[in-house]
PDB file of C-alpha atoms in Angstrom:
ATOM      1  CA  UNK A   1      21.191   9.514  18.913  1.00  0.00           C
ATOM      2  CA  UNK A   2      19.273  12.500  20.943  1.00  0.00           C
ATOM      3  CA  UNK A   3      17.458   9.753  22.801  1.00  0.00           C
ATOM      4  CA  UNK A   4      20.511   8.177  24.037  1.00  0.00           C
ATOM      5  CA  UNK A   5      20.958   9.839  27.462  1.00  0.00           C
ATOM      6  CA  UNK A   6      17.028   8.988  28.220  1.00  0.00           C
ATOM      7  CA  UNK A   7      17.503   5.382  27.372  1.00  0.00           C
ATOM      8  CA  UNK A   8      20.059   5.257  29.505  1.00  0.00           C
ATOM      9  CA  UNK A   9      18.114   7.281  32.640  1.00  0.00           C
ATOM     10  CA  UNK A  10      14.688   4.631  32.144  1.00  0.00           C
ATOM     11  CA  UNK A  11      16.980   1.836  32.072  1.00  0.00           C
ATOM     12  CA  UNK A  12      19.015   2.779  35.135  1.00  0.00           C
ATOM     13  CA  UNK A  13      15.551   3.877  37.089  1.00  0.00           C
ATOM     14  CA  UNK A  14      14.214   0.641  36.338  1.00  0.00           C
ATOM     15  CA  UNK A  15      16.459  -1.204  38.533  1.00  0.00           C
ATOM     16  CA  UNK A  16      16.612  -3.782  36.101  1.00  0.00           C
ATOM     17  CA  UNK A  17      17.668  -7.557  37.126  1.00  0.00           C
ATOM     18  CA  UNK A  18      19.405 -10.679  35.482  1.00  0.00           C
ATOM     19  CA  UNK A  19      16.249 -12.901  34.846  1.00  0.00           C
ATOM     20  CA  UNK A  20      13.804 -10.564  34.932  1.00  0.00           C
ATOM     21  CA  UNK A  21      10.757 -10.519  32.367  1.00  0.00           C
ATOM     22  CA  UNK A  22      10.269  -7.284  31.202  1.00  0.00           C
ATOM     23  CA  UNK A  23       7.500  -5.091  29.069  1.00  0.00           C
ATOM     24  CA  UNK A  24       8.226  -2.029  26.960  1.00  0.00           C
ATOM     25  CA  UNK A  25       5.313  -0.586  25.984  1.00  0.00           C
ATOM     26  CA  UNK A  26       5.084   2.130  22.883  1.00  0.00           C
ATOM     27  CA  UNK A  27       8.629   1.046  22.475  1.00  0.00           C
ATOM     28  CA  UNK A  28       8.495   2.684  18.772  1.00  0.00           C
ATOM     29  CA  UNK A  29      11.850   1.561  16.825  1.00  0.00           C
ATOM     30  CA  UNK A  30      13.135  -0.809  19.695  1.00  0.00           C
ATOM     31  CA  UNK A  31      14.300   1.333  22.486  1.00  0.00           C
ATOM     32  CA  UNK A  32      14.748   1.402  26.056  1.00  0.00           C
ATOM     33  CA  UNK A  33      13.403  -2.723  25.366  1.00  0.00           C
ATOM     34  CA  UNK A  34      16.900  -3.269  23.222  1.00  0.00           C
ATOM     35  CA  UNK A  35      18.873  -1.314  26.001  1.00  0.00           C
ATOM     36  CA  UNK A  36      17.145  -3.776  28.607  1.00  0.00           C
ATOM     37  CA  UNK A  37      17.628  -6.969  26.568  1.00  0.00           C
ATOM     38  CA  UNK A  38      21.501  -5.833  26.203  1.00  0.00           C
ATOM     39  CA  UNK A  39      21.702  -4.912  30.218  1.00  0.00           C
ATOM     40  CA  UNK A  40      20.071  -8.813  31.007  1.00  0.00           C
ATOM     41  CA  UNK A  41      23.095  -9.972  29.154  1.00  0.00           C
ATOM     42  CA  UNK A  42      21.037 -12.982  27.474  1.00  0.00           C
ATOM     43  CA  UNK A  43      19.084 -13.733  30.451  1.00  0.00           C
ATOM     44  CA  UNK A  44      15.479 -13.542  31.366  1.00  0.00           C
ATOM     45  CA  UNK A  45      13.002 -11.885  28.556  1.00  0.00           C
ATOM     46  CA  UNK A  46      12.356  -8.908  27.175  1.00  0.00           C
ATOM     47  CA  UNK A  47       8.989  -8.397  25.169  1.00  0.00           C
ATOM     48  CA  UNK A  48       8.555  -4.429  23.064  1.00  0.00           C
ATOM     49  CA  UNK A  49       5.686  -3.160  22.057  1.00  0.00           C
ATOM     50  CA  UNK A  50       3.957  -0.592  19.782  1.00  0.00           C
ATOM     51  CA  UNK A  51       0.681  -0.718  18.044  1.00  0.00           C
ATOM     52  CA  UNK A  52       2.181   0.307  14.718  1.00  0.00           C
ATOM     53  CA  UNK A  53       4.240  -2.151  12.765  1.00  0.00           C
ATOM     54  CA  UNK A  54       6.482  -0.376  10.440  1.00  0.00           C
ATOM     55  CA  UNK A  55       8.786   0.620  13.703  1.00  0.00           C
ATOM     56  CA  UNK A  56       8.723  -2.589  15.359  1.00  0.00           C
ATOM     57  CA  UNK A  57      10.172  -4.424  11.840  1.00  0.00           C
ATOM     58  CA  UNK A  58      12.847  -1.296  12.396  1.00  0.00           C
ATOM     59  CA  UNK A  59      13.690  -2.246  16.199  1.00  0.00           C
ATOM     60  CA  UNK A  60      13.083  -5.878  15.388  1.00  0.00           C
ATOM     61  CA  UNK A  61      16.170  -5.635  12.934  1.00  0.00           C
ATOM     62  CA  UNK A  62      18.301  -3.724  15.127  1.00  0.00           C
ATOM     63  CA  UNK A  63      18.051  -5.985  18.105  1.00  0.00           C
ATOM     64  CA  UNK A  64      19.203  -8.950  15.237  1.00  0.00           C
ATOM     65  CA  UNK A  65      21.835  -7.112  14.234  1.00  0.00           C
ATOM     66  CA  UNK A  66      23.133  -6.911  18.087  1.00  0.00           C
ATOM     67  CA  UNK A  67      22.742 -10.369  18.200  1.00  0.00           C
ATOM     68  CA  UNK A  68      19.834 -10.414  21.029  1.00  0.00           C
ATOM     69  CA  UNK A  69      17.907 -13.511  21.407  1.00  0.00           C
ATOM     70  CA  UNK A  70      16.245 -12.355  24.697  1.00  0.00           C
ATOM     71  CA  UNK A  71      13.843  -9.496  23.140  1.00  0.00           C
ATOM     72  CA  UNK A  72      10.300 -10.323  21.008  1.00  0.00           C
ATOM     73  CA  UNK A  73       8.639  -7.601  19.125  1.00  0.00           C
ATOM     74  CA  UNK A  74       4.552  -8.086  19.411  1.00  0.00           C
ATOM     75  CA  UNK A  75       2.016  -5.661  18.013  1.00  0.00           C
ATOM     76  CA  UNK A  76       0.134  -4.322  21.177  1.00  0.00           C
ATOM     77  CA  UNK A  77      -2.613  -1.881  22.066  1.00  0.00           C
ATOM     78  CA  UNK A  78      -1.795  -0.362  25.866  1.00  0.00           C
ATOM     79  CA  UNK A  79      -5.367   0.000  26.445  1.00  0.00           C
ATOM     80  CA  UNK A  80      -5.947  -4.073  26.366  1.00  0.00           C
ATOM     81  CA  UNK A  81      -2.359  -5.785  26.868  1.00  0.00           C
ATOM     82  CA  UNK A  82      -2.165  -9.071  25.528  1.00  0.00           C
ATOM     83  CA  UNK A  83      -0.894 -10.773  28.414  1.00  0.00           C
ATOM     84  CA  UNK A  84      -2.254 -12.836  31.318  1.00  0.00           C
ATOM     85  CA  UNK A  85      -2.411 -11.021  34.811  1.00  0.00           C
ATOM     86  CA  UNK A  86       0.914 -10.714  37.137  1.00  0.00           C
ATOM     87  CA  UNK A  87       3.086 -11.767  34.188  1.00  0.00           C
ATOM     88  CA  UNK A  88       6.331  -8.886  34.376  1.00  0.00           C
ATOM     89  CA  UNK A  89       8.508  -8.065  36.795  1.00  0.00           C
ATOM     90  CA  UNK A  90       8.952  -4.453  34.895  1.00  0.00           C
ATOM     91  CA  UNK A  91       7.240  -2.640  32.696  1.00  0.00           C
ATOM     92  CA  UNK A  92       8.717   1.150  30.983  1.00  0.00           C
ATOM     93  CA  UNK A  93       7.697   3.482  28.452  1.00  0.00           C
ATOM     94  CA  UNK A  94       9.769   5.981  26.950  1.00  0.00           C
ATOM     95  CA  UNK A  95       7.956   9.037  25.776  1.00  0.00           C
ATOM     96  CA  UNK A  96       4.765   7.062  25.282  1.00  0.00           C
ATOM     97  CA  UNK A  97       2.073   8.002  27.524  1.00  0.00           C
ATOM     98  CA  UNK A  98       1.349  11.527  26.426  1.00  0.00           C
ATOM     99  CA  UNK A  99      -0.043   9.286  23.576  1.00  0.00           C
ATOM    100  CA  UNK A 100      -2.595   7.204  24.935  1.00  0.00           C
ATOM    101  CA  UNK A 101      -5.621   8.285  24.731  1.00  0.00           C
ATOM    102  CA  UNK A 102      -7.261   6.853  27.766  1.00  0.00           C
ATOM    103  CA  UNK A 103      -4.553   7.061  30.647  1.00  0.00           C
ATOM    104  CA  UNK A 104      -7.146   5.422  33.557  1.00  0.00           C
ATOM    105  CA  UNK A 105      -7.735   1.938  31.242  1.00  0.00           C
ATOM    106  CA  UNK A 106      -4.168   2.061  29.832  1.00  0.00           C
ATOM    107  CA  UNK A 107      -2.295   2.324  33.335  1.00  0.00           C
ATOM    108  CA  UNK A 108      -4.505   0.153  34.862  1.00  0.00           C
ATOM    109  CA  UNK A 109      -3.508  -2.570  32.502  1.00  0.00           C
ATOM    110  CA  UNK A 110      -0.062  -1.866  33.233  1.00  0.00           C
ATOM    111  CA  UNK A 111      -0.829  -2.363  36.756  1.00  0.00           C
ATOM    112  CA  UNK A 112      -2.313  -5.687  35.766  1.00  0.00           C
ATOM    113  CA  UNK A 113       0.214  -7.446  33.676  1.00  0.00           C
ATOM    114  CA  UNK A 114       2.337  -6.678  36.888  1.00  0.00           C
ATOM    115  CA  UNK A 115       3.902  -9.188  39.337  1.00  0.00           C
ATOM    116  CA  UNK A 116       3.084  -8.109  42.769  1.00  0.00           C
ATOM    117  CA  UNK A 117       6.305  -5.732  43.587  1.00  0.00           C
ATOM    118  CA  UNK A 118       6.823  -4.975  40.415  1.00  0.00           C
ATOM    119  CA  UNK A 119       8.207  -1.814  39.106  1.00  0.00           C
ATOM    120  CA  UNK A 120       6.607   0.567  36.268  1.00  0.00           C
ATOM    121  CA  UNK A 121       8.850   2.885  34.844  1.00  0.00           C
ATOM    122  CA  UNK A 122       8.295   5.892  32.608  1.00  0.00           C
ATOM    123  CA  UNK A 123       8.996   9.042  31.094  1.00  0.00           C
ATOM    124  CA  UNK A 124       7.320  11.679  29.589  1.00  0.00           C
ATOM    125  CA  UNK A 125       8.511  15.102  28.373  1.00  0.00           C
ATOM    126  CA  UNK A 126       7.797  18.163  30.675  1.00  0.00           C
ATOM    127  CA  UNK A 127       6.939  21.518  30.510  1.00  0.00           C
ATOM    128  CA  UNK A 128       6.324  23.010  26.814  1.00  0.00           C
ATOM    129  CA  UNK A 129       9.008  25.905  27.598  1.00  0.00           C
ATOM    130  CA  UNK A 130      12.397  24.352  27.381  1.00  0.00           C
ATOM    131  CA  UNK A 131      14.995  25.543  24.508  1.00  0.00           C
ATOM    132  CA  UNK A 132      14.234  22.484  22.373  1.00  0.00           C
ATOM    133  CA  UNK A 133      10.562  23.724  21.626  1.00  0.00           C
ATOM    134  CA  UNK A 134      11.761  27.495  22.200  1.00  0.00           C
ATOM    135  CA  UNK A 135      13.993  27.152  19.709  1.00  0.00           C
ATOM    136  CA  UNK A 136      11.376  24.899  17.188  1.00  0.00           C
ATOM    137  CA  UNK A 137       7.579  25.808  17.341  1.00  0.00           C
ATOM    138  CA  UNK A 138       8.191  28.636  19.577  1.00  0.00           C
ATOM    139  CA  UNK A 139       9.732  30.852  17.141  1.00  0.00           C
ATOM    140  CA  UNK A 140       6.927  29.643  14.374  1.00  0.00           C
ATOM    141  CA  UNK A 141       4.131  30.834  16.904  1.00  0.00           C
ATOM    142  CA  UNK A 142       6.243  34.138  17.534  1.00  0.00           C
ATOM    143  CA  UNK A 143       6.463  34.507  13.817  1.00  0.00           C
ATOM    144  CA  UNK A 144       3.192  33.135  12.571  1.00  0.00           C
ATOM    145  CA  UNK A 145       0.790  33.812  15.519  1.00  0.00           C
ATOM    146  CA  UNK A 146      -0.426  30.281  15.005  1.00  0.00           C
ATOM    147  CA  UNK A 147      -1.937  28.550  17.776  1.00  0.00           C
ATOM    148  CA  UNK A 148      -0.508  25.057  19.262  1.00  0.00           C
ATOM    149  CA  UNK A 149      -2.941  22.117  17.742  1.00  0.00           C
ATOM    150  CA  UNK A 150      -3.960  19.769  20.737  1.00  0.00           C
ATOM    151  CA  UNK A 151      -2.545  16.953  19.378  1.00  0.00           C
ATOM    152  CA  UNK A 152       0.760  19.249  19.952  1.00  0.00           C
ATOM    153  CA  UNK A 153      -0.548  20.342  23.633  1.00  0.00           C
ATOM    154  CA  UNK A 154      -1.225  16.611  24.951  1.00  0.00           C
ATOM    155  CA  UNK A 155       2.525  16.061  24.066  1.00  0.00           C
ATOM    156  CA  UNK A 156       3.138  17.488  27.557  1.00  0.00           C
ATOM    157  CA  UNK A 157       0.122  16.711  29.561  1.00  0.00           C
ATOM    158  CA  UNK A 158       2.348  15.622  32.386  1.00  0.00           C
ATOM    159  CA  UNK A 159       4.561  18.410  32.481  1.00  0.00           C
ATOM    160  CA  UNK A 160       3.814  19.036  35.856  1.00  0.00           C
ATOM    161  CA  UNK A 161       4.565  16.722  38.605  1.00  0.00           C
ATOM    162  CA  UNK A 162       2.154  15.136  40.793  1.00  0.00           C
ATOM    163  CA  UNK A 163      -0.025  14.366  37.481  1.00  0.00           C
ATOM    164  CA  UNK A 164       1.124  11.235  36.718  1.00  0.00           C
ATOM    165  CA  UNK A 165       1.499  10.045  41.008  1.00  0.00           C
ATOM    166  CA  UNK A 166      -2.206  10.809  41.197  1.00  0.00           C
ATOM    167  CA  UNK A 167      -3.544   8.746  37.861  1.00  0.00           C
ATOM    168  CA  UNK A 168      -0.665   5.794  39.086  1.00  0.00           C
ATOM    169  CA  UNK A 169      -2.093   5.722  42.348  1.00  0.00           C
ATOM    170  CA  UNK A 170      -6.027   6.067  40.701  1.00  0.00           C
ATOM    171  CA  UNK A 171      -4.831   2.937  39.051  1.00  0.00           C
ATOM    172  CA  UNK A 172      -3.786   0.541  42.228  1.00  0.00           C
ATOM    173  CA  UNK A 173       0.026   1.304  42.603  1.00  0.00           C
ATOM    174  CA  UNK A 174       0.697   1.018  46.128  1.00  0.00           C
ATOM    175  CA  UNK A 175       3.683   3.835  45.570  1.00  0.00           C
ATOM    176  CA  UNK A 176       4.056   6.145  42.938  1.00  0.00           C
ATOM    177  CA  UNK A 177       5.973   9.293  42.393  1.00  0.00           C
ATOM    178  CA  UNK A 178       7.402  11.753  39.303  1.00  0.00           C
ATOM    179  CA  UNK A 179      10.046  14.327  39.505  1.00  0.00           C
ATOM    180  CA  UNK A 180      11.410  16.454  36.672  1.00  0.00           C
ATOM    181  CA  UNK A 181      14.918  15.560  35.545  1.00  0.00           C
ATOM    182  CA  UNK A 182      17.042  17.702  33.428  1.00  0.00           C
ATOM    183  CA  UNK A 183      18.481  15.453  30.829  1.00  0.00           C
ATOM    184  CA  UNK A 184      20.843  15.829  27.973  1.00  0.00           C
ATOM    185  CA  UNK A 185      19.104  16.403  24.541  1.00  0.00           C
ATOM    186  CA  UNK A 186      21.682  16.437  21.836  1.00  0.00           C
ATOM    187  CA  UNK A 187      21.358  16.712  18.037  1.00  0.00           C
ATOM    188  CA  UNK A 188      24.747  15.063  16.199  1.00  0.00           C
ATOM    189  CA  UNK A 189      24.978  17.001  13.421  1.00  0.00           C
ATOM    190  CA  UNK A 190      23.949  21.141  11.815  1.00  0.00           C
ATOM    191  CA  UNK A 191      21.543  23.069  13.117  1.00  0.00           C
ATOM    192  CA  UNK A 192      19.740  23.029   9.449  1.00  0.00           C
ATOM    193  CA  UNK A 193      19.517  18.781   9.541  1.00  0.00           C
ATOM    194  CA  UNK A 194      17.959  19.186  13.513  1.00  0.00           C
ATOM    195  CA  UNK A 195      15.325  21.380  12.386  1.00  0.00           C
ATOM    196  CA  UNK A 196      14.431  18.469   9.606  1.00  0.00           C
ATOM    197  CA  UNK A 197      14.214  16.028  11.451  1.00  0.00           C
ATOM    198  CA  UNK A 198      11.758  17.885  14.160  1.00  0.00           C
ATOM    199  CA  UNK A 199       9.576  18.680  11.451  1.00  0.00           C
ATOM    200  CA  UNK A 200       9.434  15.174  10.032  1.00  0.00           C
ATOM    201  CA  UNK A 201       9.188  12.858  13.754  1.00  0.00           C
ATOM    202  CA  UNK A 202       6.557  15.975  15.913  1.00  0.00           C
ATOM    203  CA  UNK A 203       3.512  14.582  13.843  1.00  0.00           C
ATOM    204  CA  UNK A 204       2.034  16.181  16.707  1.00  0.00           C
ATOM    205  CA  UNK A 205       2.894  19.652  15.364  1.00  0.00           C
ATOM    206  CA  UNK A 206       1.981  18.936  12.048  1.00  0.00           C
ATOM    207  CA  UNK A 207      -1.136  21.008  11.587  1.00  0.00           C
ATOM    208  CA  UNK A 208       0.830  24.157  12.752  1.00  0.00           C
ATOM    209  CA  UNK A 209       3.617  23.654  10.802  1.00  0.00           C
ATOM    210  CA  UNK A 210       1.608  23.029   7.714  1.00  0.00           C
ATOM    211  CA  UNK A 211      -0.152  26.603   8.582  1.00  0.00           C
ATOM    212  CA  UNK A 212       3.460  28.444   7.989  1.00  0.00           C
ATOM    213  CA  UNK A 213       2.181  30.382   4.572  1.00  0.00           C
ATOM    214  CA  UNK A 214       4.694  29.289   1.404  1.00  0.00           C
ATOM    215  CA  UNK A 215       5.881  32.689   1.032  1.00  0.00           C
ATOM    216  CA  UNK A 216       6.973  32.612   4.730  1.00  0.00           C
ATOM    217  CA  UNK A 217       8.358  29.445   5.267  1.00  0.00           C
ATOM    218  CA  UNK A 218      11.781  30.395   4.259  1.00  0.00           C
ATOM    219  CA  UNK A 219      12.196  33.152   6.801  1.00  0.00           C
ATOM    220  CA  UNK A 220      10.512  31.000   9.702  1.00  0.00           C
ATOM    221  CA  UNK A 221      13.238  28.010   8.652  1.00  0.00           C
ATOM    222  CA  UNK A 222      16.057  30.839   8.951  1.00  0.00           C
ATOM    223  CA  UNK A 223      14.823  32.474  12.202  1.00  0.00           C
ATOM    224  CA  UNK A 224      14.670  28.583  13.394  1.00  0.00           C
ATOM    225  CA  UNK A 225      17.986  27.614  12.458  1.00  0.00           C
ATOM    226  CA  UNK A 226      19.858  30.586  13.548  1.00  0.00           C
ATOM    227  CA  UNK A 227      17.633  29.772  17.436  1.00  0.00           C
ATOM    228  CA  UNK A 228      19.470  27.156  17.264  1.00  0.00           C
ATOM    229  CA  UNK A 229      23.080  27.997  16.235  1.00  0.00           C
ATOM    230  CA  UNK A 230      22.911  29.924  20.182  1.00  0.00           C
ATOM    231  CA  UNK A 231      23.195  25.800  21.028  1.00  0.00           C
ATOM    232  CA  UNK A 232      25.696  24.848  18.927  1.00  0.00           C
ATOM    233  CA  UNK A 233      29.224  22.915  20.038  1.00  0.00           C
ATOM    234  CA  UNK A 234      30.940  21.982  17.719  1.00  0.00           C
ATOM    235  CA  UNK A 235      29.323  19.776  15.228  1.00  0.00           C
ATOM    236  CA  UNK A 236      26.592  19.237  17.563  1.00  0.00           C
ATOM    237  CA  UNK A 237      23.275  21.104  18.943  1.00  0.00           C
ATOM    238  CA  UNK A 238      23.218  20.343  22.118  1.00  0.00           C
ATOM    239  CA  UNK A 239      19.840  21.338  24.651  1.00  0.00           C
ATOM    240  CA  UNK A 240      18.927  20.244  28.232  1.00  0.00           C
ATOM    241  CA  UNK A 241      15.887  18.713  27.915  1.00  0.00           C
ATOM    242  CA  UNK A 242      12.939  18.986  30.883  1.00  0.00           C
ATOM    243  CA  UNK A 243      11.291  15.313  31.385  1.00  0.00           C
ATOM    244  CA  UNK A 244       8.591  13.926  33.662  1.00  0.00           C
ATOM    245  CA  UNK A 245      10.318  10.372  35.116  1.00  0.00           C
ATOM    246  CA  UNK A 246       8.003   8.439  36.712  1.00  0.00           C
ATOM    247  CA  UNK A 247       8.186   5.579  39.193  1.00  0.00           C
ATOM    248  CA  UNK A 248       6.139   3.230  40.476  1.00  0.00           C
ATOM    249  CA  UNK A 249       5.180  -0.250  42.406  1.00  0.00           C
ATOM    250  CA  UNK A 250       2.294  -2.785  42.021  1.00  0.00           C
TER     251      UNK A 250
END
């Protein structure tokens, strides 16, 4: 799976422990909480959350089907956590913050639901201009002249660091920093199935997308598609992706 390698980076940066009771928050189809419950090797507890349902039925499955009984899947609304004070000894979020629409109240409950010396992890994606958007809703702009929707724009709020130090630190961290880590962003498969899939999971490029005119969609899907055949190995497109990981302590 493309998300694979940043699993693996949140769950490493998370300096996770047997025992410890963990929050994933915006943990969409199950991951890095099914990683985590794996790494605790049936000890301690992992609890992932999203506030939709349809992808926590999809993560809850998976995590059966790996036989975990140390992960929960709960419905849950970062801006008002359902859990008493000092309660987790980590909390991550993979790709989920760019999402929330009020950072301050959200990471402030994260701080919260924190044990004292407890560790938030996250990531976030960086800068718009890396090859995977280059090579996706870069070349529709260049060909349509259409204009990024903010829904799109917010996706990479953090791509600079220091932005997400300063609102951890706003909201009580004692330590808190971000850095931007090159990590691998691979699509399994043809160039043709990778540019599906974007436009079907980057709701947050929908409106633009949905601008391309009919009688230009087919040349905008070909200029697309051969962007990305200059990343092709193999069977495989494979970018380096730029992402915000961020680090902090109650």
């Amino acid at each position: 799976m493309m998300g694979t390698p940043l699993t693996n980076l949140i769950v490493e940066e998370a300096h996770i422990e047997p025992g410890m009771r963990v929050l994933d928050i915006a943990c969409g189809t199950g991951e890095p909480a099914i990683s985590i419950a794996t790494k605790l090797s049936g000890t301690g507890e992992v609890i992932a959350t999203d506030i939709s349902p349809e992808p926590l039925k999809v993560g809850e499955g998976r995590a059966q089907e790996r036989g975990l009984t140390n992960i929960h899947f709960q419905i849950a609304d970062a801006h008002q956590l359902p859990f008493e004070d000092r309660q987790f000894d980590r909390v991550t979020s993979r790709l989920g913050l760019m999402f929330f629409n009020e950072l301050p109240k959200s990471v402030r409950e994260i701080h919260r639901v924190l044990k004292p010396g407890g560790r938030f992890t996250a990531v976030a994606w960086g800068p718009i201009e890396q090859p995977y958007f280059d090579t996706t809703i870069g070349v529709v702009q260049r060909l349509t002249g259409g204009e990024l929707p903010q829904s799109g724009l917010n996706m990479f709020k953090f791509g600079q660091t220091g932005v997400l130090t300063r609102a951890l630190l706003e909201a009580g961290f004692s330590r808190a920093s971000d850095e931007l880590r090159d990590v691998e962003w691979t699509w399994p498969g043809l160039p043709e199935d990778a540019w599906k899939y974007f436009q079907s999971v980057t709701i947050p490029f929908t409106p633009l997308l949905k601008s391309i005119p009919a009688d230009r969609k087919a040349a905008v899907d070909r200029a697309v598609i051969s962007a990305m055949l200059r990343h092709c190995d193999g069977d495989q497109v494979r970018f380096s992706g730029k992402f915000i990981l961020a680090y902090s302590t109650r």
